[in-house]
Short mmCIF file of C-alpha atoms in Angstrom, two decimals:
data_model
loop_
_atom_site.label_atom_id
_atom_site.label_comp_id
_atom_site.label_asym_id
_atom_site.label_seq_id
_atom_site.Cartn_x
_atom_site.Cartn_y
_atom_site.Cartn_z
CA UNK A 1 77.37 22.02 26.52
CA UNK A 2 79.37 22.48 29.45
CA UNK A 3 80.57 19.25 30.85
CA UNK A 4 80.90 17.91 34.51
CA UNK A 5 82.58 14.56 35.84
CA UNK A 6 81.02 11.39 37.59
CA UNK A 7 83.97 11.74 40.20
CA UNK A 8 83.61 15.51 41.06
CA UNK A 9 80.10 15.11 41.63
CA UNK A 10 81.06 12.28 43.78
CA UNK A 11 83.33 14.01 45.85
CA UNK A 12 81.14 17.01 46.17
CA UNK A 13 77.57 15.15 47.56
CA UNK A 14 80.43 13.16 49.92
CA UNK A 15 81.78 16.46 51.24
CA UNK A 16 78.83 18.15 51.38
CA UNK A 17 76.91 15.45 53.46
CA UNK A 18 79.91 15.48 55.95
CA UNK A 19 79.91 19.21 56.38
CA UNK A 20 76.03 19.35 56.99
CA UNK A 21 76.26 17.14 59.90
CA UNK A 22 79.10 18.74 61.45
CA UNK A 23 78.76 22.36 61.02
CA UNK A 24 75.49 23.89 62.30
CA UNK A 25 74.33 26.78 60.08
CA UNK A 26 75.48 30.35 61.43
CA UNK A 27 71.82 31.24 60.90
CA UNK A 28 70.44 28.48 63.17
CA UNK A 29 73.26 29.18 65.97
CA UNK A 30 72.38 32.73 65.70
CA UNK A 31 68.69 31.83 66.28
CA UNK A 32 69.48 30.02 69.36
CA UNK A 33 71.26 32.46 70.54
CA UNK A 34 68.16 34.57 70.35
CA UNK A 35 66.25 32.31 71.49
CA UNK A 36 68.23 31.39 74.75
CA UNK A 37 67.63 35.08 75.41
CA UNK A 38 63.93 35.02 75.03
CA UNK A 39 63.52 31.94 77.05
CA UNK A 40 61.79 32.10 80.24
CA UNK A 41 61.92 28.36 81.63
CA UNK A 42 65.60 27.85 83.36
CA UNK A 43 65.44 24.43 81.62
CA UNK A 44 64.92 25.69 78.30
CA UNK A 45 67.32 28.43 78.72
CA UNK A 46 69.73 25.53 79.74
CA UNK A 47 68.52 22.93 77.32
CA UNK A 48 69.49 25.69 74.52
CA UNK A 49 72.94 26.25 75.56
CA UNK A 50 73.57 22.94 75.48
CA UNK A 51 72.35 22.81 71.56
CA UNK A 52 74.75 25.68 71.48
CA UNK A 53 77.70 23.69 72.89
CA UNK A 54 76.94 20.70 70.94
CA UNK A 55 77.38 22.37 67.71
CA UNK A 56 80.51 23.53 68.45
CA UNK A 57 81.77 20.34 69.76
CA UNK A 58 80.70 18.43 66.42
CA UNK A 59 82.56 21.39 64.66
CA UNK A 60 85.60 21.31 66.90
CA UNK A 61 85.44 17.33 66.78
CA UNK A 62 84.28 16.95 63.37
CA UNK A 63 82.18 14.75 64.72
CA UNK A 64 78.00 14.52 63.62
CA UNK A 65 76.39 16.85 65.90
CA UNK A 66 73.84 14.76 66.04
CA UNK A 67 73.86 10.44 65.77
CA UNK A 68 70.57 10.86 63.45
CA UNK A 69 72.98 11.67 60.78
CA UNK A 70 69.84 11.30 58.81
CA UNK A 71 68.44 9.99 54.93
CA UNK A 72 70.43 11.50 52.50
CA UNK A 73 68.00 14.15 50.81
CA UNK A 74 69.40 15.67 47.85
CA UNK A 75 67.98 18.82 45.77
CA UNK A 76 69.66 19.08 42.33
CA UNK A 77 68.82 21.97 39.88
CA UNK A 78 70.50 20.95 36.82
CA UNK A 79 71.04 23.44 33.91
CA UNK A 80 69.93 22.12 31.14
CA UNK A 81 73.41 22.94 29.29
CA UNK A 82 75.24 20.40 31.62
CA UNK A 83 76.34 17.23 30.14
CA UNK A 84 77.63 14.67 32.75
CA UNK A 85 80.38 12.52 31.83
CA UNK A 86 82.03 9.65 32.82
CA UNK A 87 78.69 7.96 34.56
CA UNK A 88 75.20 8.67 35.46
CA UNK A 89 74.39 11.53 37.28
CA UNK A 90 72.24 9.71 40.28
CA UNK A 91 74.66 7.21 40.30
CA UNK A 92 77.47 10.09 41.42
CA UNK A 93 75.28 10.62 43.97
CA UNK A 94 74.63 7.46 45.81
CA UNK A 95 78.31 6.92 45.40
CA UNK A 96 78.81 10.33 47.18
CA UNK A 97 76.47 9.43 49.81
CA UNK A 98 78.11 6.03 50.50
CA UNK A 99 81.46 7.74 50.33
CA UNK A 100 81.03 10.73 52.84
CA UNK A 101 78.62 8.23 55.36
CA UNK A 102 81.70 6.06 55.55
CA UNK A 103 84.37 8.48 55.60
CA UNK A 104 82.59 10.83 57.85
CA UNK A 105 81.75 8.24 60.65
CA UNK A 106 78.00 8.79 59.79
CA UNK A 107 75.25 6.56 60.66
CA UNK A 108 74.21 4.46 58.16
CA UNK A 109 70.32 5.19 59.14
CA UNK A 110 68.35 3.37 55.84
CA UNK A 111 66.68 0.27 56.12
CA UNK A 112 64.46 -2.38 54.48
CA UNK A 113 60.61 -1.12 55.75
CA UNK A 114 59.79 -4.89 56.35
CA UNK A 115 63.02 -6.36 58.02
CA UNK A 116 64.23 -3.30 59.00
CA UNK A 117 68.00 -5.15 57.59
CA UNK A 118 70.61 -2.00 56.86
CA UNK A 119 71.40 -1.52 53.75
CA UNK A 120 74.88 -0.47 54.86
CA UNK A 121 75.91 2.40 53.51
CA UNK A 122 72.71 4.73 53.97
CA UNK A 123 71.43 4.37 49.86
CA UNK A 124 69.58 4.81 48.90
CA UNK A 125 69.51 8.87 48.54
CA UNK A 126 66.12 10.47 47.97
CA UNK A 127 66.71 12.75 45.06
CA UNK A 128 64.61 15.82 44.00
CA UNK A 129 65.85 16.77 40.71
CA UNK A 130 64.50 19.91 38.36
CA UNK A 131 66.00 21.08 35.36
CA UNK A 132 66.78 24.70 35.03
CA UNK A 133 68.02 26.92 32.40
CA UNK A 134 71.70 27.59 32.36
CA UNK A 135 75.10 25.76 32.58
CA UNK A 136 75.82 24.67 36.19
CA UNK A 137 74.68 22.10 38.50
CA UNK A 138 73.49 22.87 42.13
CA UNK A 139 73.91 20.39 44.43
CA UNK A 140 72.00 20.80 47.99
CA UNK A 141 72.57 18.05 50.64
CA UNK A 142 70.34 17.75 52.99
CA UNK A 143 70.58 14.64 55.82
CA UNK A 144 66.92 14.51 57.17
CA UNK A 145 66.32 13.23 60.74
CA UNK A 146 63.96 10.30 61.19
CA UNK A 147 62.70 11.88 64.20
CA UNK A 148 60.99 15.35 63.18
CA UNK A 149 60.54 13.33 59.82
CA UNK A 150 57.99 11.17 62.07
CA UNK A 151 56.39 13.97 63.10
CA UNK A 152 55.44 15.48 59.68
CA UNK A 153 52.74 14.65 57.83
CA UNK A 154 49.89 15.43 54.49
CA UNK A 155 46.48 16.65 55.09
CA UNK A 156 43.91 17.13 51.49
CA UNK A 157 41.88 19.44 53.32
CA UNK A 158 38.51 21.21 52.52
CA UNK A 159 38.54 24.40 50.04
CA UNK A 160 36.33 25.52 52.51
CA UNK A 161 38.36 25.83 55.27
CA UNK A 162 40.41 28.09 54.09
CA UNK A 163 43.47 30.31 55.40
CA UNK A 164 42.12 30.06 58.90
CA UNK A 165 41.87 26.42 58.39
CA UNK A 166 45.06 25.54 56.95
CA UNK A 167 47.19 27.81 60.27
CA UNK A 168 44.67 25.56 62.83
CA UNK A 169 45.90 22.03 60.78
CA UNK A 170 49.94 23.46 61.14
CA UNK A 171 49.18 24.32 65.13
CA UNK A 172 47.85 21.08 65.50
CA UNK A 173 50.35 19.45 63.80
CA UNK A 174 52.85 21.04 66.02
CA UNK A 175 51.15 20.19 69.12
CA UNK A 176 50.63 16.67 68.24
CA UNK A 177 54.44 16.39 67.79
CA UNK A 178 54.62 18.02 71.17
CA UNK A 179 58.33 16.96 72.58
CA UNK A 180 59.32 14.05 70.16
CA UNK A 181 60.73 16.24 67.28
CA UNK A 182 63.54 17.77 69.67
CA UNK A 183 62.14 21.23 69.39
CA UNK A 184 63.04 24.22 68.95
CA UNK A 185 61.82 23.13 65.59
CA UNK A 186 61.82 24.97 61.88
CA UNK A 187 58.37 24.14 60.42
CA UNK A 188 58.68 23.54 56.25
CA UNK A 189 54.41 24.14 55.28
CA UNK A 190 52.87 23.02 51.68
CA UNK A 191 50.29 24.59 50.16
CA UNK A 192 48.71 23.78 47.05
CA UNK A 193 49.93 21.49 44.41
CA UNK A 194 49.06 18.03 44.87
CA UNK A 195 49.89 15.21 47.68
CA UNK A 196 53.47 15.10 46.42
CA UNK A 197 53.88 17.86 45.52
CA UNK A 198 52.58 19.79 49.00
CA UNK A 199 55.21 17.32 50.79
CA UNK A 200 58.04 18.71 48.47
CA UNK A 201 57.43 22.44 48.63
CA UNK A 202 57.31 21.70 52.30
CA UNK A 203 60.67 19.95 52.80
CA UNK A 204 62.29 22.79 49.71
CA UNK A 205 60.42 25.47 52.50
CA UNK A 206 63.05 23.97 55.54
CA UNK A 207 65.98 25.43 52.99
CA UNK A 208 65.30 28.60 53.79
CA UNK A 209 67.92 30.51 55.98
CA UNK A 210 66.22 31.37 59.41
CA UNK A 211 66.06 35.00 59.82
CA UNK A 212 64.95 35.80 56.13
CA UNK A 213 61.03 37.00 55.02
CA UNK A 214 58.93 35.45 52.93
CA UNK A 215 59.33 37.62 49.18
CA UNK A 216 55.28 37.07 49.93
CA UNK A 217 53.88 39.62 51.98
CA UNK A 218 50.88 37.40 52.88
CA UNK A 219 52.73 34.90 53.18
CA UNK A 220 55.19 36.59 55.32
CA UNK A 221 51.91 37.53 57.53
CA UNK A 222 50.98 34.04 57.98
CA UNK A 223 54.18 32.80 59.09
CA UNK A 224 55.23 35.54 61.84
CA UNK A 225 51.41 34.66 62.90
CA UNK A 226 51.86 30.74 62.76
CA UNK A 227 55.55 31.40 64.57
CA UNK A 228 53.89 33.57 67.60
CA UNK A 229 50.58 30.72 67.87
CA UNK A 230 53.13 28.08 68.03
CA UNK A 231 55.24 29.78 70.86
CA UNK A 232 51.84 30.08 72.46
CA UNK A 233 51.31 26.16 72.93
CA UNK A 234 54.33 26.93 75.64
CA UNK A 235 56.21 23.09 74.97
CA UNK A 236 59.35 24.94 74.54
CA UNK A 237 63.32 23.47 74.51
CA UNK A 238 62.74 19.68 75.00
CA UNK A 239 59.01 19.93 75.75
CA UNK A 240 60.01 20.47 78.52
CA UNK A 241 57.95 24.01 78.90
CA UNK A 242 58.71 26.82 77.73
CA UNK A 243 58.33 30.55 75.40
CA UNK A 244 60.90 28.50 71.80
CA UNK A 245 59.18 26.23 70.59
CA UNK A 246 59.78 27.10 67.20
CA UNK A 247 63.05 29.08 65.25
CA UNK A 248 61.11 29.71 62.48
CA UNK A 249 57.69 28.56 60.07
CA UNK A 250 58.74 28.93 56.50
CA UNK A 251 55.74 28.23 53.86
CA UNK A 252 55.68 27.53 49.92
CA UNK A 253 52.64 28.03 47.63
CA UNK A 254 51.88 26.64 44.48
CA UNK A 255 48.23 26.76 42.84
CA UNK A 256 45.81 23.61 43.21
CA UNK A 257 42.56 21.72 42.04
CA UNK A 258 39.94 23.39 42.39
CA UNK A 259 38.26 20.17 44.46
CA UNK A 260 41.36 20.58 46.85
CA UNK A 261 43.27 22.27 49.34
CA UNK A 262 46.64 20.11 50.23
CA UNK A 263 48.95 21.10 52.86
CA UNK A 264 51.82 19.17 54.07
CA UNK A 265 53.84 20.06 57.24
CA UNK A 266 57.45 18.85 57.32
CA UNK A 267 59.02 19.50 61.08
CA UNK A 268 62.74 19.75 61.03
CA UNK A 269 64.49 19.49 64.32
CA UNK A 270 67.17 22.18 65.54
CA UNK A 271 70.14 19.92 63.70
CA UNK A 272 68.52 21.50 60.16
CA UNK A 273 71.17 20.41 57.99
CA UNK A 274 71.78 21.81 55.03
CA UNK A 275 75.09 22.97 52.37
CA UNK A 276 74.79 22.86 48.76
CA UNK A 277 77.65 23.92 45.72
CA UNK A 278 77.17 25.29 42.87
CA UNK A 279 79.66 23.16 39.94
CA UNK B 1 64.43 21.93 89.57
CA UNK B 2 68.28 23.74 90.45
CA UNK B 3 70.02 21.36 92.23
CA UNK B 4 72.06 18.48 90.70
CA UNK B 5 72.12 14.95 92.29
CA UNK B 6 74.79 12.49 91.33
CA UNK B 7 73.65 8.88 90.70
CA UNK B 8 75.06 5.52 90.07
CA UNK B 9 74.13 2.24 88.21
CA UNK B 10 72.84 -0.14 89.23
CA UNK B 11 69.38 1.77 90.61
CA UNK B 12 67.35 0.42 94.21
CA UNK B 13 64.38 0.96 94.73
CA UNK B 14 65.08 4.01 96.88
CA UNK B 15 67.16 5.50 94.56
CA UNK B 16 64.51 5.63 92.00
CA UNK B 17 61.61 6.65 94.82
CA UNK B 18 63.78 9.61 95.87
CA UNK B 19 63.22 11.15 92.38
CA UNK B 20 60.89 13.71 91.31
CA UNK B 21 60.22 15.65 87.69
CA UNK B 22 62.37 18.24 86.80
CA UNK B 23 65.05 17.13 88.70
CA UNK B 24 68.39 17.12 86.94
CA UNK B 25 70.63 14.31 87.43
CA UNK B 26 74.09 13.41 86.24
CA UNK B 27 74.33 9.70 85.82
CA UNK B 28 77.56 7.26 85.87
CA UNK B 29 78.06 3.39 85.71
CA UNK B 30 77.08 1.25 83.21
CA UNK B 31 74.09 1.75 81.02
CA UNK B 32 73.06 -0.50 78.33
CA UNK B 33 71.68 0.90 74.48
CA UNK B 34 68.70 -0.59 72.84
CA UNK B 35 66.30 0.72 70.43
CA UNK B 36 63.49 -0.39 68.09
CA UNK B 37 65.40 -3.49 66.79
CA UNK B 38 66.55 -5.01 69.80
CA UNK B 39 63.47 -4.58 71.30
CA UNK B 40 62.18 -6.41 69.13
CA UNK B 41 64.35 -8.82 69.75
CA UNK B 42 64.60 -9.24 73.68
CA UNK B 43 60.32 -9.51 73.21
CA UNK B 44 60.67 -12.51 71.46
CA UNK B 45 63.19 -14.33 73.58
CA UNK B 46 60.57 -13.01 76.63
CA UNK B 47 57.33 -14.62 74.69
CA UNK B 48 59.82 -17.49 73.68
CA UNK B 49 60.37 -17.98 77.75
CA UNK B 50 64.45 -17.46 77.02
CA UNK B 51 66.96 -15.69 78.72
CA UNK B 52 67.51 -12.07 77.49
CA UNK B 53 70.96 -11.45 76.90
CA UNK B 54 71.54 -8.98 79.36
CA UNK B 55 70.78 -8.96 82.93
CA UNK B 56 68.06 -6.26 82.95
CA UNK B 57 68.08 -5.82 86.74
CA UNK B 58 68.40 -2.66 88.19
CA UNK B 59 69.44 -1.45 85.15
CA UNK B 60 69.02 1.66 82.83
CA UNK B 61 68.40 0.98 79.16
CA UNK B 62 69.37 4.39 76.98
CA UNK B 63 67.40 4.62 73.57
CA UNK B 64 70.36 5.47 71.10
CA UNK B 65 71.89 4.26 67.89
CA UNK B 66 75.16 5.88 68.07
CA UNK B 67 77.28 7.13 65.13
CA UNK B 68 80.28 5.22 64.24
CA UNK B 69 83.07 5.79 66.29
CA UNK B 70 86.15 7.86 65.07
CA UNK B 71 89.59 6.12 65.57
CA UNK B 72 90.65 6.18 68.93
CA UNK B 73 86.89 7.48 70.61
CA UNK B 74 84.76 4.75 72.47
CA UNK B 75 82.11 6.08 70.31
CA UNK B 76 80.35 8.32 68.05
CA UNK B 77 77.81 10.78 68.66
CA UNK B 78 75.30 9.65 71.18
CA UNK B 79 72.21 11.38 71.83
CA UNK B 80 68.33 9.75 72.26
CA UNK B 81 65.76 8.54 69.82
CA UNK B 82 62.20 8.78 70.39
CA UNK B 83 60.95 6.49 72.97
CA UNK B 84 57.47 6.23 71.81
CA UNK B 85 58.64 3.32 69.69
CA UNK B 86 59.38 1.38 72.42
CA UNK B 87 56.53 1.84 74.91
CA UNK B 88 54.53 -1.55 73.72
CA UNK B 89 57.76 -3.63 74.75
CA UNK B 90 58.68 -1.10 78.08
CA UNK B 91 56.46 -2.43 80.61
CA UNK B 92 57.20 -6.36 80.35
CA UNK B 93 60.86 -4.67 80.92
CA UNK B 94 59.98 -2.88 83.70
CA UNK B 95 58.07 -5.99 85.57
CA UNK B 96 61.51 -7.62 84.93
CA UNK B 97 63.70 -5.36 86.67
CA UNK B 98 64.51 -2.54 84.49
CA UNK B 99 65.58 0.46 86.43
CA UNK B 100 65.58 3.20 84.42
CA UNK B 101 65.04 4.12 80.61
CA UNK B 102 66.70 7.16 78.85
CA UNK B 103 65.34 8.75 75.70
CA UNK B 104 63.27 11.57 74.46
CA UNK B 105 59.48 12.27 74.06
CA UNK B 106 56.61 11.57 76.11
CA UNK B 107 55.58 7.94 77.10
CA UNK B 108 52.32 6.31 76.88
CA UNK B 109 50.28 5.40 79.80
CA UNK B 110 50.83 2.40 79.73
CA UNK B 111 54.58 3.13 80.62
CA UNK B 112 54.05 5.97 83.31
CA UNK B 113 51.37 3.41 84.93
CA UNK B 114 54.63 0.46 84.84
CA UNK B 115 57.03 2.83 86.71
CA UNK B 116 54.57 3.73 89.48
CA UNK B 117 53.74 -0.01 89.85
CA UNK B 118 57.72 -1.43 89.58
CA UNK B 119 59.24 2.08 90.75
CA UNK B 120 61.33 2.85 87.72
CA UNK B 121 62.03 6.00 86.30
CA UNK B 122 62.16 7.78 82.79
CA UNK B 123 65.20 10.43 82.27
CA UNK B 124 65.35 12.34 79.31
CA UNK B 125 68.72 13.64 77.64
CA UNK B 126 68.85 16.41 75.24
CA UNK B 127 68.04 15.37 71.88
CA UNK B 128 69.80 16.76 69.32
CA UNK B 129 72.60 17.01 71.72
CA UNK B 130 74.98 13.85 70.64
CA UNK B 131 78.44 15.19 70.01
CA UNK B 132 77.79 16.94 74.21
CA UNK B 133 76.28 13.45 75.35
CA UNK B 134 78.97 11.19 73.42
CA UNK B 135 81.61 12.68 75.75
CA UNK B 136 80.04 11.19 79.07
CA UNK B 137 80.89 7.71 77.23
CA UNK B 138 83.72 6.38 79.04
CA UNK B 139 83.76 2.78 77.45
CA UNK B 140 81.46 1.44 74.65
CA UNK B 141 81.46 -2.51 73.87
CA UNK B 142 78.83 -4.27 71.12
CA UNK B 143 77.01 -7.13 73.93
CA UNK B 144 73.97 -8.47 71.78
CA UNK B 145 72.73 -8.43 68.00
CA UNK B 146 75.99 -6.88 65.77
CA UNK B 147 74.41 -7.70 62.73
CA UNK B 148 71.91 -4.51 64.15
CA UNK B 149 74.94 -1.99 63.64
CA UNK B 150 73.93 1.30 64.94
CA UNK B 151 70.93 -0.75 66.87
CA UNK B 152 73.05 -3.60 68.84
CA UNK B 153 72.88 -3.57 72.76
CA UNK B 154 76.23 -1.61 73.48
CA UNK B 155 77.36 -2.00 76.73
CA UNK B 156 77.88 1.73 78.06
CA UNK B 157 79.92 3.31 80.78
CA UNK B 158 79.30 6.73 81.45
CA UNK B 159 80.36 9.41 83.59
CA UNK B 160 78.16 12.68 84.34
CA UNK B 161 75.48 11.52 81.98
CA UNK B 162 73.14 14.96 82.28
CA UNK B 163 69.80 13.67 82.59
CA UNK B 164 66.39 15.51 83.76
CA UNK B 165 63.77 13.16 85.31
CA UNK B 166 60.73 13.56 83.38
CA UNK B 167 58.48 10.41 84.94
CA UNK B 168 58.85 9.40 88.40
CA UNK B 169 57.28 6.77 90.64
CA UNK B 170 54.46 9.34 91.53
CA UNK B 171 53.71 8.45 88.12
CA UNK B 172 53.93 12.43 87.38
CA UNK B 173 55.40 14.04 83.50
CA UNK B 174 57.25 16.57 83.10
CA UNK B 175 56.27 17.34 79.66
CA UNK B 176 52.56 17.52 80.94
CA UNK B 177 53.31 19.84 83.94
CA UNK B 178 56.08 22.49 82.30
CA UNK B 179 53.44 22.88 79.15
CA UNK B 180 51.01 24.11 81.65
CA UNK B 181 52.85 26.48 83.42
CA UNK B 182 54.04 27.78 79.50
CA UNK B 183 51.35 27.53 77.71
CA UNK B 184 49.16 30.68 76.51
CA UNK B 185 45.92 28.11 75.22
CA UNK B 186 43.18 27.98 76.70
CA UNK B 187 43.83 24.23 78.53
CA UNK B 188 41.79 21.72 77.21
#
């Protein structure tokens, strides 16, 4: 058993929530870059270089690059030769959260669904936690923007329809969500599983680094396809109009019923947020 | 689209009739923040026959919950929410005065039908953009509702706020017109 403290968990989830919201990914940056290139609409070519400027500001500032400084997601896989010590292990976590969303200047962005009162210190986290063989403890943080969040959604759709169906429901997902996600967007698609399941291979999908193939050749198929048909719709930087509407689609596959066919489409805005460690 | 006009709070009427979609404006003066919340809370007062507590006139309402403000900064980052959240409360707004609104994300009809009837206009700001947008704050002071935090009215002053116009009192949308020209879909 190889042990790990309450407190350096603590400190880790706090750091790691403050350097998600400050410092943009070099992966998305580059694929902004790209994409101010490809842009034909002055106003998304301009609406892009201003994403580009903002990140550097929040890095240069160390300030959130973006006020939606998000519900704390957190991914943990936990080998299953780690013994924590000195406190629970979820507990490090919301402790971490409060810690970096105060020390950070974050905004404290949870709230009671029927009052809509703050809780204060944005806990709770939503944890997704797996066990895995081995003896260390991975730790991804991952602040999740209420806006694209809006935007996402679960379909249980026919067997029937198929592959074809299943790329139509993502389009029209997409188009639906037209300007109020802040594209360019990264689009995290579920298949298979179950309803919760679907939702949680779609939000793991928005991990991936932008730039990188799907290890699935069909897969790999479907997304450059989905990516091009979702360019197509031509709502571009802002929605204001334009070629970037998306950076990337990024799918996950999993088996499922044999009554069903569910597919979940999480929509991640261009702030997609996301360090982990490895104790 | 290209050039730039400068504009100042509070808005007339011909301020707001000289604009057009697309057209990129840098705004300064005061501007006040309110979101889903307050909203809430300046209906009631409205349906209660109360004051609000702001003078709405000629005014621009931003949508934005800022981030906490580092020591020594007027605020944190600063960039729109979704306004789509606030289009049932808009148009009573708009009857009573309001200027301008600043956010992200189409409108309903209801809205773009409001600013063609009370000449108002809706800007949009880059979302996603706050740490850029939080530098046009000059001066940022809590007016209404603390116990909101991040959703109190703030009392804004701004300087070179980069806005596009994206409805106007032709009751045109930007949104709708630029996803024409882009789009490769059949149009529906």
């Amino acid at each position: 058993m190889r042990e790990i403290g309450f407190e350096k968990i603590v400190e880790t989830v706090s750091r790691l929530f403050i350097e998600a919201n400050t410092e943009l990914g070099e992966d998305v940056l580059d694929a902004i870059r790209k994409a101010k290139d490809m842009e034909e609409s002055p106003t998304g070519k301009e609406v892009l270089a201003e994403l580009l400027e903002n990140a550097r500001i929040a890095k240069e500032e160390q300030v959130p690059m973006c006020q939606d400084t998000g519900l704390a997601v957190v991914f943990v896989e936990m080998g299953q030769d780690v013994h924590i010590v000195g406190g629970h292990l979820y507990e490090a976590i919301q402790e971490g959260v409060r810690r970096g969303y105060r020390d950070g200047y974050l905004r404290k962005s949870a709230c009671h669904p029927f009052t809509r009162a703050n809780t204060g210190d944005n806990t709770p986290a939503i944890i997704h936690m797996e066990l895995v063989p081995g003896d260390r403890l991975k730790i991804i943080a991952m602040p999740k923007g209420g806006g694209s969040e809006n935007m996402s959604a679960v379909a249980m759709l026919t067997p029937s329809v198929g592959k074809p169906g299943i790329m139509d429901y993502v389009v029209k997902r997409v188009k639906e969500a037209g300007s109020n996600p802040c594209p360019p967007v990264i689009v995290g698609v579920g298949i298979g599983g179950t309803l919760e399941k679907a939702a949680i291979l779609a939000k793991r999908a928005l991990l991936r680094r932008l730039g990188s193939s799907n290890p699935d050749p069909e897969l790999d198929q479907m997304e450059r396809e989905l990516l091009e048909r979702i360019n197509d719709l031509g709502i571009g930087p802002q929605g204001y109009g334009g070629r970037i509407t998306a950076l990337g689609v990024f799918i996950e596959m999993m088996p499922c019923h044999i009554a069903s066919l569910p597919v979940a489409v999480n929509i991640q805005c261009h702030a997609a947020r996301h360090k982990e460690a490895v104790l | 689209m290209g050039e730039i006009l400068r504009l100042q709070t509070p808005l007339r009427d011909e301020d707001v009739e000289a604009l057009r979609i697309g057209q990129k404006v840098l705004l300064s003066g005061v501007v006040y923040t309110a979101r889903d919340a307050a909203h809430r809370r300046m209906m009631d007062l409205i349906e209660a026959g109360k004051p609000l507590p702001i003078d709405i006139k000629g005014q621009v309402i931003y949508y934005v919950g800022p981030a906490p403000a580092k020591p020594g900064r007027p605020i944190g980052s600063a960039g729109p929410t979704t306004s789509y959240r606030m289009d049932v409360y808009s148009p009573k707004l708009l009857e009573l005065g309001l200027k301008g609104m600043i956010g992200k994300g189409k409108r309903s009809k209801e809205v773009i039908d409001a600013l063609v009837r009370y000449k108002g206009v809706y800007f949009g700001a880059t979302g996603g953009a706050g740490a850029l947008l939080a530098r046009s704050v000059l001066e940022a002071e809590v007016v209404a509702y603390e116990d909101l935090g991040p959703e109190a009215i703030r009392r804004l002053v701004v300087r070179d706020l980069p806005l596009i116009v994206v409805n106007d009192v032709l009751g045109q949308d930007l949104y709708e017109e630029g996803v024409k020209r882009y789009s490769r879909q059949p149009q529906a």
